[in-house]
Amino acid sequence: MEGSGDPTPSVDRRPPERSKAPSKIFWGLLAVALLFSIVGISVVGFLGWKDNQTKPHLQVVRLTFKNPQGSPMNQSAVTDRTRNTVTYWVTSRNQTSVVLFDSKHSLVCYRAAGERSCFLRKMEVHDFENIQSILNMSEPKQDEVILQQNNRTRFYREFLGILGSRKVSYELVGEAVQMLCDQLPIYWVKKSEGPARQRLIYLCIDICFPNNICVSVCFYYLPD
């Protein structure tokens, strides 16, 4: 009948709300993953930097040979690629002399066994060639090399006159020479054909290079 009966209740047809819990979990996991990624990258970067800082830049090449007189000689050439230097430690008769080739400053410095001074000269073309033969042998994975001379070895003698009146200022030399001489006086030396008869040879240092060249460096004092 018209107007009779209970009215039909209205039906709420709005779609049910989706749970927000899965969305929060997703973003939470993503944030945690990003955090771990950042931490991992930072740790790897730090360890790589630390390893680079602590990794040695020195390489050693050992050389054994006999000088022209037949006496056994032992040498160790230490290359420092960060300073561009090659340092020879020459042992003979239980005494050790040191020869430093500083290619960065184009200097050769000698500190003979038992001496209370250093001797200095400018590098020449053949010096760069000789130390390059050392650098070619001191590969990063090769810490030590034993070199034996052969019949092709060539021996030379080099005479250096000591200029006693020409003392070198420490401000004019690099860090490598400063550390080698350690406040000892440094004097320039001059290459010559040999001392006059009245000038006696003061001392000699025998050096051999992997390119089969051996040089006997002899010093004597020039008149002031």
Coordinates of C-alpha atoms in Angstrom, one line a residue:
M1 CA 0.0 0.0 0.0
E2 CA 1.1 3.5 -0.7
G3 CA 2.8 5.2 2.1
S4 CA 3.0 1.9 4.1
G5 CA 6.1 -0.1 5.3
D6 CA 9.5 0.8 6.6
P7 CA 11.7 2.9 4.3
T8 CA 14.5 0.9 2.7
P9 CA 17.8 1.8 4.5
S10 CA 20.4 3.6 2.4
V11 CA 23.4 1.6 1.4
D12 CA 26.8 3.2 1.8
R13 CA 28.5 2.3 -1.6
R14 CA 31.9 4.0 -0.8
P15 CA 34.8 1.6 -1.6
P16 CA 36.4 0.1 1.6
E17 CA 39.5 1.9 2.7
R18 CA 42.7 0.0 1.9
S19 CA 45.0 -0.8 4.8
K20 CA 47.9 1.6 4.9
A21 CA 50.1 -0.9 6.8
P22 CA 51.6 -2.5 3.6
S23 CA 52.6 0.9 2.2
K24 CA 54.4 1.9 5.5
I25 CA 56.2 -1.4 5.6
F26 CA 57.4 -1.0 1.9
W27 CA 58.8 2.5 2.5
G28 CA 60.4 1.5 5.8
L29 CA 62.2 -1.4 4.1
L30 CA 63.3 0.9 1.3
A31 CA 64.7 3.4 3.7
V32 CA 66.6 0.7 5.6
A33 CA 68.0 -0.7 2.3
L34 CA 69.2 2.8 1.3
L35 CA 70.8 3.3 4.7
F36 CA 72.8 0.1 4.5
S37 CA 73.8 0.9 0.9
I38 CA 75.2 4.3 2.0
V39 CA 77.0 2.8 5.0
G40 CA 78.5 0.1 2.8
I41 CA 79.7 2.5 0.2
S42 CA 81.3 4.7 2.9
V43 CA 83.1 1.7 4.5
V44 CA 84.4 0.5 1.2
G45 CA 85.6 4.0 0.3
F46 CA 87.3 4.5 3.7
L47 CA 89.0 1.1 3.5
G48 CA 90.2 1.9 -0.1
W49 CA 91.6 5.2 1.0
K50 CA 93.3 3.7 4.1
D51 CA 94.8 0.9 1.9
N52 CA 96.1 3.5 -0.5
Q53 CA 97.6 5.5 2.3
T54 CA 99.3 2.5 3.9
K55 CA 100.4 0.8 0.7
P56 CA 104.2 1.0 0.4
H57 CA 105.6 3.1 -2.5
L58 CA 109.1 1.7 -2.2
Q59 CA 110.5 -1.1 -4.3
V60 CA 113.8 -2.9 -3.9
V61 CA 116.1 -4.2 -6.5
R62 CA 119.1 -6.2 -5.3
L63 CA 122.3 -6.4 -7.4
T64 CA 125.3 -8.7 -6.9
F65 CA 128.4 -8.5 -9.0
K66 CA 132.2 -8.3 -9.0
N67 CA 134.2 -5.1 -9.5
P68 CA 137.1 -5.0 -12.0
Q69 CA 139.4 -6.1 -9.2
G70 CA 137.3 -9.2 -8.7
S71 CA 136.0 -8.3 -5.3
P72 CA 132.3 -9.2 -4.6
M73 CA 129.9 -6.3 -4.4
N74 CA 126.4 -6.1 -3.0
Q75 CA 124.0 -3.3 -3.8
S76 CA 120.4 -2.5 -3.1
A77 CA 118.6 0.1 -5.2
V78 CA 115.5 1.5 -3.5
T79 CA 113.0 3.2 -5.9
D80 CA 110.5 5.7 -4.5
R81 CA 108.0 6.6 -7.2
T82 CA 106.3 9.2 -5.1
R83 CA 109.6 11.2 -4.8
N84 CA 111.0 10.2 -8.2
T85 CA 114.2 8.9 -6.5
V86 CA 116.5 5.9 -6.7
T87 CA 118.8 5.3 -3.8
Y88 CA 121.7 3.0 -4.0
W89 CA 123.1 1.3 -0.9
V90 CA 126.6 0.0 -1.9
T91 CA 128.3 -2.4 0.5
S92 CA 132.0 -3.2 0.2
R93 CA 134.4 -4.5 2.8
N94 CA 131.6 -4.2 5.4
Q95 CA 131.1 -0.5 4.8
T96 CA 128.1 1.0 3.1
S97 CA 128.0 4.1 0.9
V98 CA 124.8 5.7 -0.4
V99 CA 124.2 7.3 -3.8
L100 CA 120.9 9.2 -4.3
F101 CA 119.5 9.9 -7.8
D102 CA 116.8 12.6 -7.4
S103 CA 115.3 13.0 -10.8
K104 CA 112.7 15.5 -9.6
H105 CA 115.5 18.0 -8.8
S106 CA 118.0 16.6 -11.3
L107 CA 120.6 15.9 -8.6
V108 CA 123.0 13.1 -7.7
C109 CA 124.1 13.0 -4.1
Y110 CA 126.9 10.9 -2.6
R111 CA 127.4 10.0 1.0
A112 CA 130.5 7.8 1.3
A113 CA 131.0 5.4 4.1
G114 CA 132.7 7.0 7.1
E115 CA 132.5 10.5 5.6
R116 CA 131.2 13.5 7.5
S117 CA 130.0 15.3 4.4
C118 CA 128.0 14.8 1.2
F119 CA 128.9 15.5 -2.4
L120 CA 126.5 16.8 -5.0
R121 CA 126.3 17.2 -8.7
K122 CA 123.7 17.8 -11.5
M123 CA 122.3 14.8 -13.2
E124 CA 123.2 14.2 -16.8
V125 CA 121.5 12.3 -19.7
H126 CA 123.2 9.0 -19.0
D127 CA 122.1 9.2 -15.3
F128 CA 118.5 9.3 -16.3
E129 CA 119.0 6.4 -18.7
N130 CA 120.8 4.3 -16.0
I131 CA 118.1 4.9 -13.3
Q132 CA 115.4 4.2 -15.8
S133 CA 116.8 0.6 -16.1
I134 CA 116.2 0.3 -12.4
L135 CA 112.7 1.7 -12.6
N136 CA 111.9 -0.8 -15.4
M137 CA 112.8 -3.7 -13.1
S138 CA 111.0 -2.6 -10.0
E139 CA 107.5 -3.5 -11.0
P140 CA 104.7 -3.1 -8.3
K141 CA 104.4 -6.9 -7.9
Q142 CA 108.1 -7.5 -7.8
D143 CA 109.7 -6.6 -4.5
E144 CA 113.1 -8.0 -5.1
V145 CA 115.3 -8.9 -8.1
I146 CA 118.7 -10.6 -8.1
L147 CA 120.9 -9.3 -11.0
Q148 CA 124.0 -11.1 -12.0
Q149 CA 126.5 -9.4 -14.3
N150 CA 127.5 -11.1 -17.5
N151 CA 130.2 -10.8 -20.1
R152 CA 128.5 -7.8 -21.7
T153 CA 129.0 -5.6 -18.6
R154 CA 130.9 -2.4 -19.4
F155 CA 133.0 -0.7 -16.8
Y156 CA 133.7 3.0 -16.7
R157 CA 135.6 5.3 -14.3
E158 CA 134.3 8.8 -13.4
F159 CA 136.4 11.4 -11.7
L160 CA 134.7 14.1 -9.6
G161 CA 136.7 16.9 -8.1
I162 CA 135.4 18.2 -4.7
L163 CA 135.0 21.9 -4.5
G164 CA 135.7 22.5 -0.9
S165 CA 134.9 26.2 -1.1
R166 CA 131.5 25.7 -2.6
K167 CA 129.2 24.6 0.2
V168 CA 125.6 23.9 -0.8
S169 CA 122.7 25.5 1.1
Y170 CA 120.1 23.0 2.3
E171 CA 117.4 25.4 1.0
L172 CA 118.5 24.6 -2.6
V173 CA 118.1 20.8 -2.4
G174 CA 115.0 18.7 -2.1
E175 CA 113.7 16.7 0.9
A176 CA 115.4 13.5 -0.3
V177 CA 118.9 15.0 -0.2
Q178 CA 118.2 16.8 3.1
M179 CA 117.2 13.5 4.7
L180 CA 120.2 11.6 3.3
C181 CA 122.8 14.2 4.5
D182 CA 121.0 14.9 7.8
Q183 CA 122.7 18.3 8.5
L184 CA 126.1 17.2 7.3
P185 CA 127.9 19.8 5.0
I186 CA 127.2 19.3 1.3
Y187 CA 129.8 20.3 -1.3
W188 CA 129.5 20.5 -5.1
V189 CA 131.7 18.2 -7.2
K190 CA 132.9 18.8 -10.7
K191 CA 133.5 16.1 -13.3
S192 CA 136.9 16.1 -14.9
E193 CA 139.2 13.8 -16.9
G194 CA 141.1 12.9 -13.8
P195 CA 143.2 14.4 -11.1
A196 CA 146.6 15.9 -11.7
R197 CA 149.5 13.8 -10.6
Q198 CA 149.9 15.8 -7.4
R199 CA 146.3 15.2 -6.5
L200 CA 145.5 11.8 -5.0
I201 CA 142.2 10.0 -5.4
Y202 CA 140.3 10.4 -2.2
L203 CA 137.8 7.5 -2.4
C204 CA 135.8 5.5 -5.0
I205 CA 132.3 4.1 -5.1
D206 CA 131.4 1.3 -7.5
I207 CA 127.9 1.3 -8.9
C208 CA 126.3 -1.1 -11.3
F209 CA 123.0 -0.8 -13.2
P210 CA 120.7 -3.4 -14.7
N211 CA 121.6 -2.2 -18.2
N212 CA 125.1 -3.8 -17.8
I213 CA 126.9 -0.5 -17.1
C214 CA 129.1 -0.3 -14.0
V215 CA 130.7 3.0 -13.0
S216 CA 133.5 3.5 -10.5
V217 CA 133.0 7.1 -9.2
C218 CA 136.3 8.4 -7.7
F219 CA 136.6 11.7 -5.7
Y220 CA 139.5 14.0 -5.2
Y221 CA 139.9 17.5 -3.8
L222 CA 140.4 20.4 -6.1
P223 CA 142.5 23.4 -5.0
D224 CA 140.4 26.3 -3.5

